[in-house]
PDB file of C-alpha atoms and ligand atoms in Angstrom:
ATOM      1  CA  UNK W   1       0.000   0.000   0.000  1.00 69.00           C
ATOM      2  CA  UNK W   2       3.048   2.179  -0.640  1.00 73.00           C
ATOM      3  CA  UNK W   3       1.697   2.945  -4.559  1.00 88.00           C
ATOM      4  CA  UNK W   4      -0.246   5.693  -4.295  1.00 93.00           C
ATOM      5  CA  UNK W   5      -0.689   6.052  -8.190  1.00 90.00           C
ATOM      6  CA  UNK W   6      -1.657   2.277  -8.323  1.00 87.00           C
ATOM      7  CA  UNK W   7      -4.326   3.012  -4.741  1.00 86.00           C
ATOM      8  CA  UNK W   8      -5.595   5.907  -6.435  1.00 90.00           C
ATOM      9  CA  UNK W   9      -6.777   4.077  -9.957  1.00 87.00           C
ATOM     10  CA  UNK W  10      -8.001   0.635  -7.533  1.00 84.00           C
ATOM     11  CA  UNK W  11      -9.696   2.164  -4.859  1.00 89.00           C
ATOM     12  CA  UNK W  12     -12.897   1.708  -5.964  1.00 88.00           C
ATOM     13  CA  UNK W  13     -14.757   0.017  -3.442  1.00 91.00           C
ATOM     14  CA  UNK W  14     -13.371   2.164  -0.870  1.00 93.00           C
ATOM     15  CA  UNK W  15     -14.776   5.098  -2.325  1.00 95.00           C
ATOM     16  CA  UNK W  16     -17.906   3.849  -2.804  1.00 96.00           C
ATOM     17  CA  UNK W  17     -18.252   3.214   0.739  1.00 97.00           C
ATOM     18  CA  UNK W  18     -16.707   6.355   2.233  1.00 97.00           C
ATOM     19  CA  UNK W  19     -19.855   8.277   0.215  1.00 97.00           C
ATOM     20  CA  UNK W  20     -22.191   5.529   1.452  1.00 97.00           C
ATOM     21  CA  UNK W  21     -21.454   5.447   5.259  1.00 97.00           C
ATOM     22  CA  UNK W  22     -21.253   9.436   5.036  1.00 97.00           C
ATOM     23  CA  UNK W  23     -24.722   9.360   3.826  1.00 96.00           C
ATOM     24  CA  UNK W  24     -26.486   6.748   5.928  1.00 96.00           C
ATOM     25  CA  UNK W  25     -24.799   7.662   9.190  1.00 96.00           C
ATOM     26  CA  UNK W  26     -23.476  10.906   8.730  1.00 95.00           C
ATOM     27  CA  UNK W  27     -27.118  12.247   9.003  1.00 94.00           C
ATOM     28  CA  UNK W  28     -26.708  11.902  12.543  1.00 96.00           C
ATOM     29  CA  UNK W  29     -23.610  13.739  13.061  1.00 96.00           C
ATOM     30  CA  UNK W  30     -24.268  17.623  14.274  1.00 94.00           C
ATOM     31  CA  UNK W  31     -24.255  19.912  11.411  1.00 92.00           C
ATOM     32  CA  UNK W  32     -21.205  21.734  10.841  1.00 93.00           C
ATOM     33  CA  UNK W  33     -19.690  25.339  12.103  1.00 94.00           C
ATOM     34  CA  UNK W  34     -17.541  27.933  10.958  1.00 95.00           C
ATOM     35  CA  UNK W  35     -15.545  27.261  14.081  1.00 94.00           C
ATOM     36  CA  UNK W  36     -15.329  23.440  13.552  1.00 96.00           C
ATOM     37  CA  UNK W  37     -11.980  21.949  12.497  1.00 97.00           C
ATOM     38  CA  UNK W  38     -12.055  18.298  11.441  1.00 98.00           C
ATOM     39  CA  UNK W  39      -9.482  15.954  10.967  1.00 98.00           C
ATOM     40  CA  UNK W  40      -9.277  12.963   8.542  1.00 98.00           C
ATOM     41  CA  UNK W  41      -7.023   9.787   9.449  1.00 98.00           C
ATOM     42  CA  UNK W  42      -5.575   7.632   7.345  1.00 98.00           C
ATOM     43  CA  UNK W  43      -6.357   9.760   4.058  1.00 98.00           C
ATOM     44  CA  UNK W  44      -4.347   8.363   1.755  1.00 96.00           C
ATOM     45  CA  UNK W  45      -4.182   9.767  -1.434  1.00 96.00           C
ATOM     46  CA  UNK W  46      -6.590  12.488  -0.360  1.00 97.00           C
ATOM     47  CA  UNK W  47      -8.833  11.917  -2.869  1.00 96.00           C
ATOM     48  CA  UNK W  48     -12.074  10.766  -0.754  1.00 97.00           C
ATOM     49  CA  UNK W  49     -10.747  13.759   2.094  1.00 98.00           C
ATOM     50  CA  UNK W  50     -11.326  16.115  -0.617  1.00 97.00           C
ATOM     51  CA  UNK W  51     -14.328  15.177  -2.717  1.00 97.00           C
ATOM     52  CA  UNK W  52     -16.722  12.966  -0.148  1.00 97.00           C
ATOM     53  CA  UNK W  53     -15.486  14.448   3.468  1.00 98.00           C
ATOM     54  CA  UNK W  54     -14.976  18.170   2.997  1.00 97.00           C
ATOM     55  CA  UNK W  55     -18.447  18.580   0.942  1.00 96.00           C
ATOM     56  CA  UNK W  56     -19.615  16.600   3.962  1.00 94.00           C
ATOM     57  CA  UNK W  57     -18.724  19.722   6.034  1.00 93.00           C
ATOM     58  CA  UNK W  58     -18.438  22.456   3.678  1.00 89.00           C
ATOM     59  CA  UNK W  59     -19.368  25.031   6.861  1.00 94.00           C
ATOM     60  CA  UNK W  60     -16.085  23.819   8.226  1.00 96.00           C
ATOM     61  CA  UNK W  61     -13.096  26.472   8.859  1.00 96.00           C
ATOM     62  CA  UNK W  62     -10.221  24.061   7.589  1.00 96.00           C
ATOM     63  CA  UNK W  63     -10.006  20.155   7.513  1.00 98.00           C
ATOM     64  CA  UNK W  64      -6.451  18.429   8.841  1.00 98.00           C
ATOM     65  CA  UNK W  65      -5.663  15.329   6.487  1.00 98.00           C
ATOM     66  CA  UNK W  66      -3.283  12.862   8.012  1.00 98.00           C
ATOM     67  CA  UNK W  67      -1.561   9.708   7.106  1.00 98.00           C
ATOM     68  CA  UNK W  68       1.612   7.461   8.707  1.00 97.00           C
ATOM     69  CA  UNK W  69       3.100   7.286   4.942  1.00 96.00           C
ATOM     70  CA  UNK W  70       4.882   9.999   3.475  1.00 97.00           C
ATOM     71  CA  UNK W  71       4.557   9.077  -0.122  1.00 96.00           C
ATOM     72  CA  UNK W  72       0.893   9.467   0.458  1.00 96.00           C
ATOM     73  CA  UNK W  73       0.802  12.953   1.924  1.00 98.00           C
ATOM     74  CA  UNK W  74       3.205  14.402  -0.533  1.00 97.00           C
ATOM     75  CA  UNK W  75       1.139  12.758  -3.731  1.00 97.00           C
ATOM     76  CA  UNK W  76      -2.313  14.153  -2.003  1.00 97.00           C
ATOM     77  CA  UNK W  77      -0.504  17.778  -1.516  1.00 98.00           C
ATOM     78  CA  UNK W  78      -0.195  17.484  -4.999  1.00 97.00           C
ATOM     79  CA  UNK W  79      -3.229  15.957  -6.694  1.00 97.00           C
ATOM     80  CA  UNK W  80      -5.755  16.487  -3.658  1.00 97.00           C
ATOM     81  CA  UNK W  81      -4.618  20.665  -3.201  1.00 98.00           C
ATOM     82  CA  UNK W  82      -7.856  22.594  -1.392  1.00 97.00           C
ATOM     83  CA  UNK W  83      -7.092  25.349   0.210  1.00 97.00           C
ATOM     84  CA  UNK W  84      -8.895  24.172   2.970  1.00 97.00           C
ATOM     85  CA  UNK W  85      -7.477  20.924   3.774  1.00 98.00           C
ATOM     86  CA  UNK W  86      -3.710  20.523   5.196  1.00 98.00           C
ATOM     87  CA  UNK W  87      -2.191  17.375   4.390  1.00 98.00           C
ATOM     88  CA  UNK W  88       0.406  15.962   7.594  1.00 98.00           C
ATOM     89  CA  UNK W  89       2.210  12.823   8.378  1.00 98.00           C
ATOM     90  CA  UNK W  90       1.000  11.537  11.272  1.00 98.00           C
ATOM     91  CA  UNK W  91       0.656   8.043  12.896  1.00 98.00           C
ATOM     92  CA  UNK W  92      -2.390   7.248  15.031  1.00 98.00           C
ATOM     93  CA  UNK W  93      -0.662   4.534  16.878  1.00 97.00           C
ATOM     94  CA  UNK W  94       1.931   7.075  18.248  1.00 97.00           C
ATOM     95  CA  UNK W  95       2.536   9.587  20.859  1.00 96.00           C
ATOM     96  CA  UNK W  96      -0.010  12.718  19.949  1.00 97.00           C
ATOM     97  CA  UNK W  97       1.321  15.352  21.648  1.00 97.00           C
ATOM     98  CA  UNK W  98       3.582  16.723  19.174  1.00 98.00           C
ATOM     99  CA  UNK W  99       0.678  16.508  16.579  1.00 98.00           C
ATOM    100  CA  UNK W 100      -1.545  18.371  19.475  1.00 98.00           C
ATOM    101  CA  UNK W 101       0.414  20.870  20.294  1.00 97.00           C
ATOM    102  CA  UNK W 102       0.665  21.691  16.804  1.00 97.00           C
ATOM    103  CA  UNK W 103      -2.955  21.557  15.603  1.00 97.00           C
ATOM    104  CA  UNK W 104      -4.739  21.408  18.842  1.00 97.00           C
ATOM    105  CA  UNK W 105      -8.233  19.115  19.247  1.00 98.00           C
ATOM    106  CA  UNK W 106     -10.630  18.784  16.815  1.00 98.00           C
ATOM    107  CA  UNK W 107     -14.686  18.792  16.514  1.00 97.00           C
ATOM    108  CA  UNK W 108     -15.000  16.355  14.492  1.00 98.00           C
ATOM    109  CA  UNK W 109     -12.924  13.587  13.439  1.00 98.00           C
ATOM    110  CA  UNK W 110     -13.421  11.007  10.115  1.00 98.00           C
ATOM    111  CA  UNK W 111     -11.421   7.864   9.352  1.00 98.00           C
ATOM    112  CA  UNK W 112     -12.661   5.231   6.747  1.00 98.00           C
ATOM    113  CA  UNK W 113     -10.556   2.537   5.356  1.00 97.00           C
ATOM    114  CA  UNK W 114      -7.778   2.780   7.908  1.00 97.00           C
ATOM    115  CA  UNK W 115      -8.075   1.392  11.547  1.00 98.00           C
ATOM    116  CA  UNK W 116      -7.150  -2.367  10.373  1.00 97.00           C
ATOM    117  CA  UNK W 117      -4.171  -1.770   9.331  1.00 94.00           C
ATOM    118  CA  UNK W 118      -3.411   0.318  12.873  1.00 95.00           C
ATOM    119  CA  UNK W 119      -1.109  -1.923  14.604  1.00 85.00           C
ATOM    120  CA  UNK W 120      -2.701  -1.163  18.051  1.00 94.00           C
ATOM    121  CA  UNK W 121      -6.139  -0.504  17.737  1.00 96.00           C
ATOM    122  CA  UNK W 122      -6.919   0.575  21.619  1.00 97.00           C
ATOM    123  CA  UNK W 123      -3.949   2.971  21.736  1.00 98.00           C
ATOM    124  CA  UNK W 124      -5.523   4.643  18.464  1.00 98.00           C
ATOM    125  CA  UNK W 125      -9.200   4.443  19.980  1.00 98.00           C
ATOM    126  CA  UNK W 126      -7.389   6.253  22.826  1.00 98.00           C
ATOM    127  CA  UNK W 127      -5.485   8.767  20.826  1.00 98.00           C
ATOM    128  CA  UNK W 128      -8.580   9.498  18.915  1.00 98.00           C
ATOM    129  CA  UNK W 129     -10.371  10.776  22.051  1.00 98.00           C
ATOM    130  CA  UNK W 130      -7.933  12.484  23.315  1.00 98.00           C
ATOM    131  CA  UNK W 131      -7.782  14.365  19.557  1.00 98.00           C
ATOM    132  CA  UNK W 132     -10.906  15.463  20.266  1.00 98.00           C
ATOM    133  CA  UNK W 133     -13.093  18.584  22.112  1.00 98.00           C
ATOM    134  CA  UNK W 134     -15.666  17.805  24.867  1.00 97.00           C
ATOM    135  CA  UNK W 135     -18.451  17.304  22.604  1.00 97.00           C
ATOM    136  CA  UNK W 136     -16.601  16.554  19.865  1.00 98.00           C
ATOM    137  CA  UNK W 137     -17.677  13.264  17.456  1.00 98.00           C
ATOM    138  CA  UNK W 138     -16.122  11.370  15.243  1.00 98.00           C
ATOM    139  CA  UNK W 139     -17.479   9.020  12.635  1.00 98.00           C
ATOM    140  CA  UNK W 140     -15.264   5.610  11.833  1.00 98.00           C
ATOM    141  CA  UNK W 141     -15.419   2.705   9.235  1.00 98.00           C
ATOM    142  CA  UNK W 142     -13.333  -0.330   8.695  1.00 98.00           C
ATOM    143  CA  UNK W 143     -12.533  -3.621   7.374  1.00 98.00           C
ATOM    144  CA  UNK W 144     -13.491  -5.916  10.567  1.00 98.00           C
ATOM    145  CA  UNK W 145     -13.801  -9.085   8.479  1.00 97.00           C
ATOM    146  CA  UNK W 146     -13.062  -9.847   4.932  1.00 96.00           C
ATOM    147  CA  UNK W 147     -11.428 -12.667   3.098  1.00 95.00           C
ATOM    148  CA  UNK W 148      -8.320 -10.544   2.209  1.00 95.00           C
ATOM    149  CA  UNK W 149      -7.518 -11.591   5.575  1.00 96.00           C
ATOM    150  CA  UNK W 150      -8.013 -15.125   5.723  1.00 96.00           C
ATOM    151  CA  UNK W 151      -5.925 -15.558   2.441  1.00 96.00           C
ATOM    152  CA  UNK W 152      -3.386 -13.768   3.913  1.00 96.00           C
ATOM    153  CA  UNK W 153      -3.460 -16.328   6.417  1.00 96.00           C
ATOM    154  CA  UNK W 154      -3.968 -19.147   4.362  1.00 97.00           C
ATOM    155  CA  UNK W 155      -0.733 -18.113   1.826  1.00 97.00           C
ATOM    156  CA  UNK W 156       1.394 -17.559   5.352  1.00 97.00           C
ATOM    157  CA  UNK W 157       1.191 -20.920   6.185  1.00 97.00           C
ATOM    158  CA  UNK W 158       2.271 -21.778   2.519  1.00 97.00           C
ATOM    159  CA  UNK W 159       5.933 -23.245   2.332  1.00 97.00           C
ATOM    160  CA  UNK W 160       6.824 -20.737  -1.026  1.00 95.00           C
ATOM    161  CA  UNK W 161       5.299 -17.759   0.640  1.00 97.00           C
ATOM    162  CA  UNK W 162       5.641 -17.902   4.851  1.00 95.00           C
ATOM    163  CA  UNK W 163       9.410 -16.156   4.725  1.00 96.00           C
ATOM    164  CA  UNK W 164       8.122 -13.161   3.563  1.00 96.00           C
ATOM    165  CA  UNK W 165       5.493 -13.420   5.487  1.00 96.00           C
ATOM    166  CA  UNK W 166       6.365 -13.544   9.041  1.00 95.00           C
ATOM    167  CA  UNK W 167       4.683 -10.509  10.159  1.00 94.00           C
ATOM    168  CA  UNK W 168       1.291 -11.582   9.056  1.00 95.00           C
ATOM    169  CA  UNK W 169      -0.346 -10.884  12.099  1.00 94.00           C
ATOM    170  CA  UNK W 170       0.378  -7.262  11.928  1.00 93.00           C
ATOM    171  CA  UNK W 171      -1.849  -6.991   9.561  1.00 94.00           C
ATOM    172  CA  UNK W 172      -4.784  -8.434  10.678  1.00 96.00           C
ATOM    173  CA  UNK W 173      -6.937  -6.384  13.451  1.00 95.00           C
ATOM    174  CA  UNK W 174      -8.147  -7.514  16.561  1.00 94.00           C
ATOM    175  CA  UNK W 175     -11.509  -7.971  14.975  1.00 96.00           C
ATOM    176  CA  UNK W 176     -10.659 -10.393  12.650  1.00 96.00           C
ATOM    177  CA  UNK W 177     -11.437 -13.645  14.291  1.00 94.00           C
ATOM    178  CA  UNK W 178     -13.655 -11.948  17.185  1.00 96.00           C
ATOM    179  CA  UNK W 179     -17.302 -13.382  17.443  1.00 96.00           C
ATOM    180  CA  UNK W 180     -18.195  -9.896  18.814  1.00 97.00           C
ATOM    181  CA  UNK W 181     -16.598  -7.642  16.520  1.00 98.00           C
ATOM    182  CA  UNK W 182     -18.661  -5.061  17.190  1.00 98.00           C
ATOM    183  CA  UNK W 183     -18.924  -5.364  21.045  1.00 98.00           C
ATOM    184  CA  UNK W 184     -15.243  -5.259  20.827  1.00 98.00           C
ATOM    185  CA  UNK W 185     -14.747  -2.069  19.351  1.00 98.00           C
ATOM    186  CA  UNK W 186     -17.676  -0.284  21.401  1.00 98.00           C
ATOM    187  CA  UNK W 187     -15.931  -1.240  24.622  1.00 98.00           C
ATOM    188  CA  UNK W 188     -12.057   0.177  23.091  1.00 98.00           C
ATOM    189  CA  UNK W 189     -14.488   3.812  22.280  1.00 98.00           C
ATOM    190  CA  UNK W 190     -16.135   3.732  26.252  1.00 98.00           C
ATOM    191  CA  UNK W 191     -12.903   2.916  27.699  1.00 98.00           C
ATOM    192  CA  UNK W 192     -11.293   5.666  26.235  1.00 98.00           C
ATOM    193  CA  UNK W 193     -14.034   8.199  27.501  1.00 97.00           C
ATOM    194  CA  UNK W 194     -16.350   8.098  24.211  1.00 98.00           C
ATOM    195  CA  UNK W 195     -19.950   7.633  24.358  1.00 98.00           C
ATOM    196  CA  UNK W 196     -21.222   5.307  21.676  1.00 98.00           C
ATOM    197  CA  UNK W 197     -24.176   6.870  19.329  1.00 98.00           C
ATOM    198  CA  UNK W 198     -24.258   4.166  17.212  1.00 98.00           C
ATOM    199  CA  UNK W 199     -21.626   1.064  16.016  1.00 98.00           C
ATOM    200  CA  UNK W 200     -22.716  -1.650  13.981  1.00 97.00           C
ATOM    201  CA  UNK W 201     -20.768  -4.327  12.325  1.00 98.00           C
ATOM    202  CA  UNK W 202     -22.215  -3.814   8.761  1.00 98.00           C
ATOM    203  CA  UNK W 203     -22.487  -6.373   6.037  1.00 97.00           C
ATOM    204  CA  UNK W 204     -21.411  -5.381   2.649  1.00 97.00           C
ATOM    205  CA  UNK W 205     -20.272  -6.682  -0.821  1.00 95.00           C
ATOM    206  CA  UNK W 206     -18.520  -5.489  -3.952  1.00 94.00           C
ATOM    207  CA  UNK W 207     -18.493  -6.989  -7.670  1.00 93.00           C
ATOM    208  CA  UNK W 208     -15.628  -6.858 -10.164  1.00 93.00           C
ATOM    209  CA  UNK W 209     -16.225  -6.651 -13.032  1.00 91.00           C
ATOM    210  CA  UNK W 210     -12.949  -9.438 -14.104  1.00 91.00           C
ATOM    211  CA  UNK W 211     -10.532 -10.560 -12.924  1.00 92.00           C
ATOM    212  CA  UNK W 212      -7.887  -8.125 -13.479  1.00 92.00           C
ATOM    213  CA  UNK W 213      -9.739  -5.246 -11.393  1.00 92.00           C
ATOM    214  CA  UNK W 214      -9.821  -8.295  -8.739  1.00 93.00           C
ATOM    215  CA  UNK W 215      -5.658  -8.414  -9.595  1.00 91.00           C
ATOM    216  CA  UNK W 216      -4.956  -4.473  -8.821  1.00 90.00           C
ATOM    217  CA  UNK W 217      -7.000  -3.847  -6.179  1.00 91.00           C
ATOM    218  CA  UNK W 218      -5.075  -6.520  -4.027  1.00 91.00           C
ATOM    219  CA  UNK W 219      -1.715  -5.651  -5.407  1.00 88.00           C
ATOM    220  CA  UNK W 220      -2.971  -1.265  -4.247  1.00 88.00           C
ATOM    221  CA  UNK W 221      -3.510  -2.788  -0.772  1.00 90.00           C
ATOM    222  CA  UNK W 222      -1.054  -5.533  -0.272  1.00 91.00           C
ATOM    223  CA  UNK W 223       1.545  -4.963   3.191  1.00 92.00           C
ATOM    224  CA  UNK W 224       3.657  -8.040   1.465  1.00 93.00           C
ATOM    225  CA  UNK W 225       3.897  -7.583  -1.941  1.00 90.00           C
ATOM    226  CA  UNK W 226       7.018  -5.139  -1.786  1.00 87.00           C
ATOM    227  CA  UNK W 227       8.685  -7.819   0.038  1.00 88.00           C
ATOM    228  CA  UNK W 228       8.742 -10.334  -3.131  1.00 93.00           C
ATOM    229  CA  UNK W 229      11.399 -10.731  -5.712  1.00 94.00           C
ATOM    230  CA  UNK W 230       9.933  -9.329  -8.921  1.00 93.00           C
ATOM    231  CA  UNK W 231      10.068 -12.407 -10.666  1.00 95.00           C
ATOM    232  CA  UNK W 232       7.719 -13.941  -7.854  1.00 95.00           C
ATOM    233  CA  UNK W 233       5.279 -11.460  -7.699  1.00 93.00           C
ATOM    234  CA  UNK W 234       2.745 -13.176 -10.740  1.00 92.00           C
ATOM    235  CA  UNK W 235       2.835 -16.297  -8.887  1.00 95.00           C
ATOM    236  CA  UNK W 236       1.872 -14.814  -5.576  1.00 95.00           C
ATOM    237  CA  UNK W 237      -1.063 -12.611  -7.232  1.00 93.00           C
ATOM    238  CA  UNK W 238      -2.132 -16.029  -9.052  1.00 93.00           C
ATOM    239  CA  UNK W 239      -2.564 -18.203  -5.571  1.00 95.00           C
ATOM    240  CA  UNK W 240      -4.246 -15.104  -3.610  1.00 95.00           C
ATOM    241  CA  UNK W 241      -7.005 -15.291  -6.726  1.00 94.00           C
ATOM    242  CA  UNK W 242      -7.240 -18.853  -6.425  1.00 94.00           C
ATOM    243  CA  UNK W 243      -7.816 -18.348  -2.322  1.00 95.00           C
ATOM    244  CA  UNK W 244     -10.041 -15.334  -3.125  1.00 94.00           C
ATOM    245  CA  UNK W 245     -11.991 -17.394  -6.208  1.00 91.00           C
ATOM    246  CA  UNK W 246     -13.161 -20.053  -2.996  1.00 92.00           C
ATOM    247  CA  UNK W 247     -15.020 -17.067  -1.848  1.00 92.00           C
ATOM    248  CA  UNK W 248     -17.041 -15.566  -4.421  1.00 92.00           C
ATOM    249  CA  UNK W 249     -19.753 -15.490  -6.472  1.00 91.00           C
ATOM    250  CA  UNK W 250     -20.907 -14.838  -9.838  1.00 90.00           C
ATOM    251  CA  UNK W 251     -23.110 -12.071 -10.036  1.00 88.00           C
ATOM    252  CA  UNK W 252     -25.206 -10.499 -13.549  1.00 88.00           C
ATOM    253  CA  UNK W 253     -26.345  -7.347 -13.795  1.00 85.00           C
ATOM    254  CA  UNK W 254     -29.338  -6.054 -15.629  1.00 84.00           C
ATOM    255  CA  UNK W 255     -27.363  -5.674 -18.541  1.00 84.00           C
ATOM    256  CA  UNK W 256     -26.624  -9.984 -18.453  1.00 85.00           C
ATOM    257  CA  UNK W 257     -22.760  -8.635 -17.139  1.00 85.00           C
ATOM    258  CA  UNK W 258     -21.262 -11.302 -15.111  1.00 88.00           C
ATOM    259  CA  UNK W 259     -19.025 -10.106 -12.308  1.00 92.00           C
ATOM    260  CA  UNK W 260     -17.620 -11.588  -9.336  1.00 93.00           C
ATOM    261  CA  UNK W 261     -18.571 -10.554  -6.136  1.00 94.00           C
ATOM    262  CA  UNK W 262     -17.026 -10.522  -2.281  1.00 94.00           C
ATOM    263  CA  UNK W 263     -18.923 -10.005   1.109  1.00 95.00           C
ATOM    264  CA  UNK W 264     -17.065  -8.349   3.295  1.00 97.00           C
ATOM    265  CA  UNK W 265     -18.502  -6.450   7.195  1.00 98.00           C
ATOM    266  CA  UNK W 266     -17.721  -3.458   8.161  1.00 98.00           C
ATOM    267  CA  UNK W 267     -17.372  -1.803  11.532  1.00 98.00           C
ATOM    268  CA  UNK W 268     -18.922   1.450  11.457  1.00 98.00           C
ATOM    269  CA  UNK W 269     -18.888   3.348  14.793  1.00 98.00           C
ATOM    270  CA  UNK W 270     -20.119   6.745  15.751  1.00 98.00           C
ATOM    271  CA  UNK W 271     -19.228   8.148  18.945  1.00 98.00           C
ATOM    272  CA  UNK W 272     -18.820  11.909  21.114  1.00 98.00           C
ATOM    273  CA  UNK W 273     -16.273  13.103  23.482  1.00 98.00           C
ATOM    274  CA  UNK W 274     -18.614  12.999  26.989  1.00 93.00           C
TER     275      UNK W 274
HETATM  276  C1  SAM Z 301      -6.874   1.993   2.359  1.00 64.75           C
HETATM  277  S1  SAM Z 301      -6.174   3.582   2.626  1.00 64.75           S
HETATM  278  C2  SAM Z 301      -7.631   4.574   2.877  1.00 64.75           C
HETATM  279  C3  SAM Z 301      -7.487   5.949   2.317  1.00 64.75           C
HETATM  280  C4  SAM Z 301      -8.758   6.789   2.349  1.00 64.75           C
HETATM  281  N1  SAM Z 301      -9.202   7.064   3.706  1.00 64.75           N
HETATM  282  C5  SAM Z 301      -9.859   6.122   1.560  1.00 64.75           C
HETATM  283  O1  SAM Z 301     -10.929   5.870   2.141  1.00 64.75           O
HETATM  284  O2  SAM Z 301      -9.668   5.878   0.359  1.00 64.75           O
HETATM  285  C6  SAM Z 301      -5.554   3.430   4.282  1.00 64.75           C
HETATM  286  C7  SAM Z 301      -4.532   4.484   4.633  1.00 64.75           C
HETATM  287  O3  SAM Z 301      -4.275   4.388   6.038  1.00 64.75           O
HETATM  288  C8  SAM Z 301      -2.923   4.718   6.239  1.00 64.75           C
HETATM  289  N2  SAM Z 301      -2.499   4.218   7.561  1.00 64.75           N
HETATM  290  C9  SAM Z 301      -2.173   2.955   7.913  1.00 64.75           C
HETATM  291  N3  SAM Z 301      -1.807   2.911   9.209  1.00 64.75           N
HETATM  292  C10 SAM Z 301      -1.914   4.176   9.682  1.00 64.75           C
HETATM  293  C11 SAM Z 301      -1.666   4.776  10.947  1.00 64.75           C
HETATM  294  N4  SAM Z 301      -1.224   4.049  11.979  1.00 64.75           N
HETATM  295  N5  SAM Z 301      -1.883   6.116  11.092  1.00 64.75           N
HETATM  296  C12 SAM Z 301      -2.325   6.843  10.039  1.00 64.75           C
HETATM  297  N6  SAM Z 301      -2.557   6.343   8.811  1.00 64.75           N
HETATM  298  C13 SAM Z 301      -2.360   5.023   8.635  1.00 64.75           C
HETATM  299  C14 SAM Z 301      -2.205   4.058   5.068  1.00 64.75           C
HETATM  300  O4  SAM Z 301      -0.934   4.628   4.831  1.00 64.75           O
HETATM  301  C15 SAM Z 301      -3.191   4.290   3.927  1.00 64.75           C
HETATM  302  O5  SAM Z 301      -2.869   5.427   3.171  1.00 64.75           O
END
């Protein structure tokens, strides 16, 4: 997930669900001030910051965009400019208080697509809160289950693919084999002072439209690609389809399109600074 060219052409589910979960459960949010200032983690290529968060609070006075990867932040200074929105490295696992001291708290806080890959989800549950004013909300969606994780551990356990995959388990979040996935997360937002307005673990699914879509999406969001020999990397791509394949169906459209579709749940949480 170091490409952000390659994240910003395959990102298309996440996009799709950034304006959906804005729309269904953003509603509920408090409308937005000239005084508010809002902060986006895990932004990426800036892209969904810019054209499905900031319309989301246009009243806003400026919008903070953070991610932990610099290649990120310097391609969304560039193709994501507003002069509204500030684009800083910044890791939600760490220590905040440099990134306070600098920018203060915040009114409202979004992150979508990010929190499984967070190494230590309660620490950035904690530094969330304390990112935010009394009163303050914040609005959060991601990947709690989804079989990109399973075939992750499935190929792991593979003899031509374990060595460069040793830290596997970093990058698959505490929800991932939970029964209570949901539960889970609600108790990380109360124990770090949040009341919970609403989080739901919430069923989704995607279709491709081929195969190849299927092939760069996992290759924009793949932690262990980087670590293959080039002449390695086809073969690896080939077994995660035929993992991924075990879970899917075939789905046709209206038009008689075939395309192959994943399920995949969600944890969407909304919560305010008591
Ligand atoms: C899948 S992208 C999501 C980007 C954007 N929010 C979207 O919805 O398209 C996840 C981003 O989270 C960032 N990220 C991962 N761990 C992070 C952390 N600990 N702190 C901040 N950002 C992090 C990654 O660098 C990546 O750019």
């Amino acid at each position: 997930m170091n490409d952000p060219e390659l994240y910003e052409r395959a990102h298309y589910f996440q996009v799709r669900d950034a304006r959906l979960i804005l729309q269904v459960y953003g509603q509920a949010m408090q409308e937005t001030m000239d005084t508010d200032i809002v902060l986006d983690i895990g932004c990426g290529t800036g892209d969904v910051t810019r054209d499905i968060i900031l319309p989301h609070c246009r009243q806003a006075r400026y919008l903070v965009a953070t991610d932990s990867s610099n290649s990120m932040i310097q391609f969304a200074r560039n193709k994501s400019f507003h002069e509204n929105i500030c684009y800083e490295v910044f890791d939600i696992s760490k220590n905040v208080y440099n990134f306070k001291s600098k920018w203060g708290s915040f009114s409202k806080i979004y992150s979508f697509y990010c929190l499984h890959w967070v190494k230590n989800l309660k620490t950035a549950v904690e530094n969330i809160s304390s990112l935010l004013i009394t009163g303050g909300e914040c609005l959060l969606a991601f990947v709690a289950q989804c079989p990109v994780f399973e075939m992750h551990e499935h190929l792991a356990q593979m003899d031509k693919w374990k060595s460069f995959m040793q830290d596997v388990h970093q990058y698959l979040p505490d929800t991932h084999r939970n029964t209570q996935p949901a539960f889970l997360f609600s108790s990380y937002l109360m124990d770090s002072g949040l009341e919970v307005v609403m989080c739901d673990l919430v069923s989704m699914s995607f279709t491709f439209p081929n195969t190849e879509v299927i092939k760069e999406s996992l290759d924009a969001i793949s932690p262990f690609t980087k670590h293959l020999p080039d002449d390695m990397k086809q073969d690896y791509t080939e077994d995660c389809l035929r993992f991924l394949q075990t879970h899917a169906r075939t789905e046709v459209d209206n038009n008689d399109n075939e395309g192959i579709q994943f399920s995949y749940k969600l944890i969407v949480a909304h919560a305010r600074k008591v």
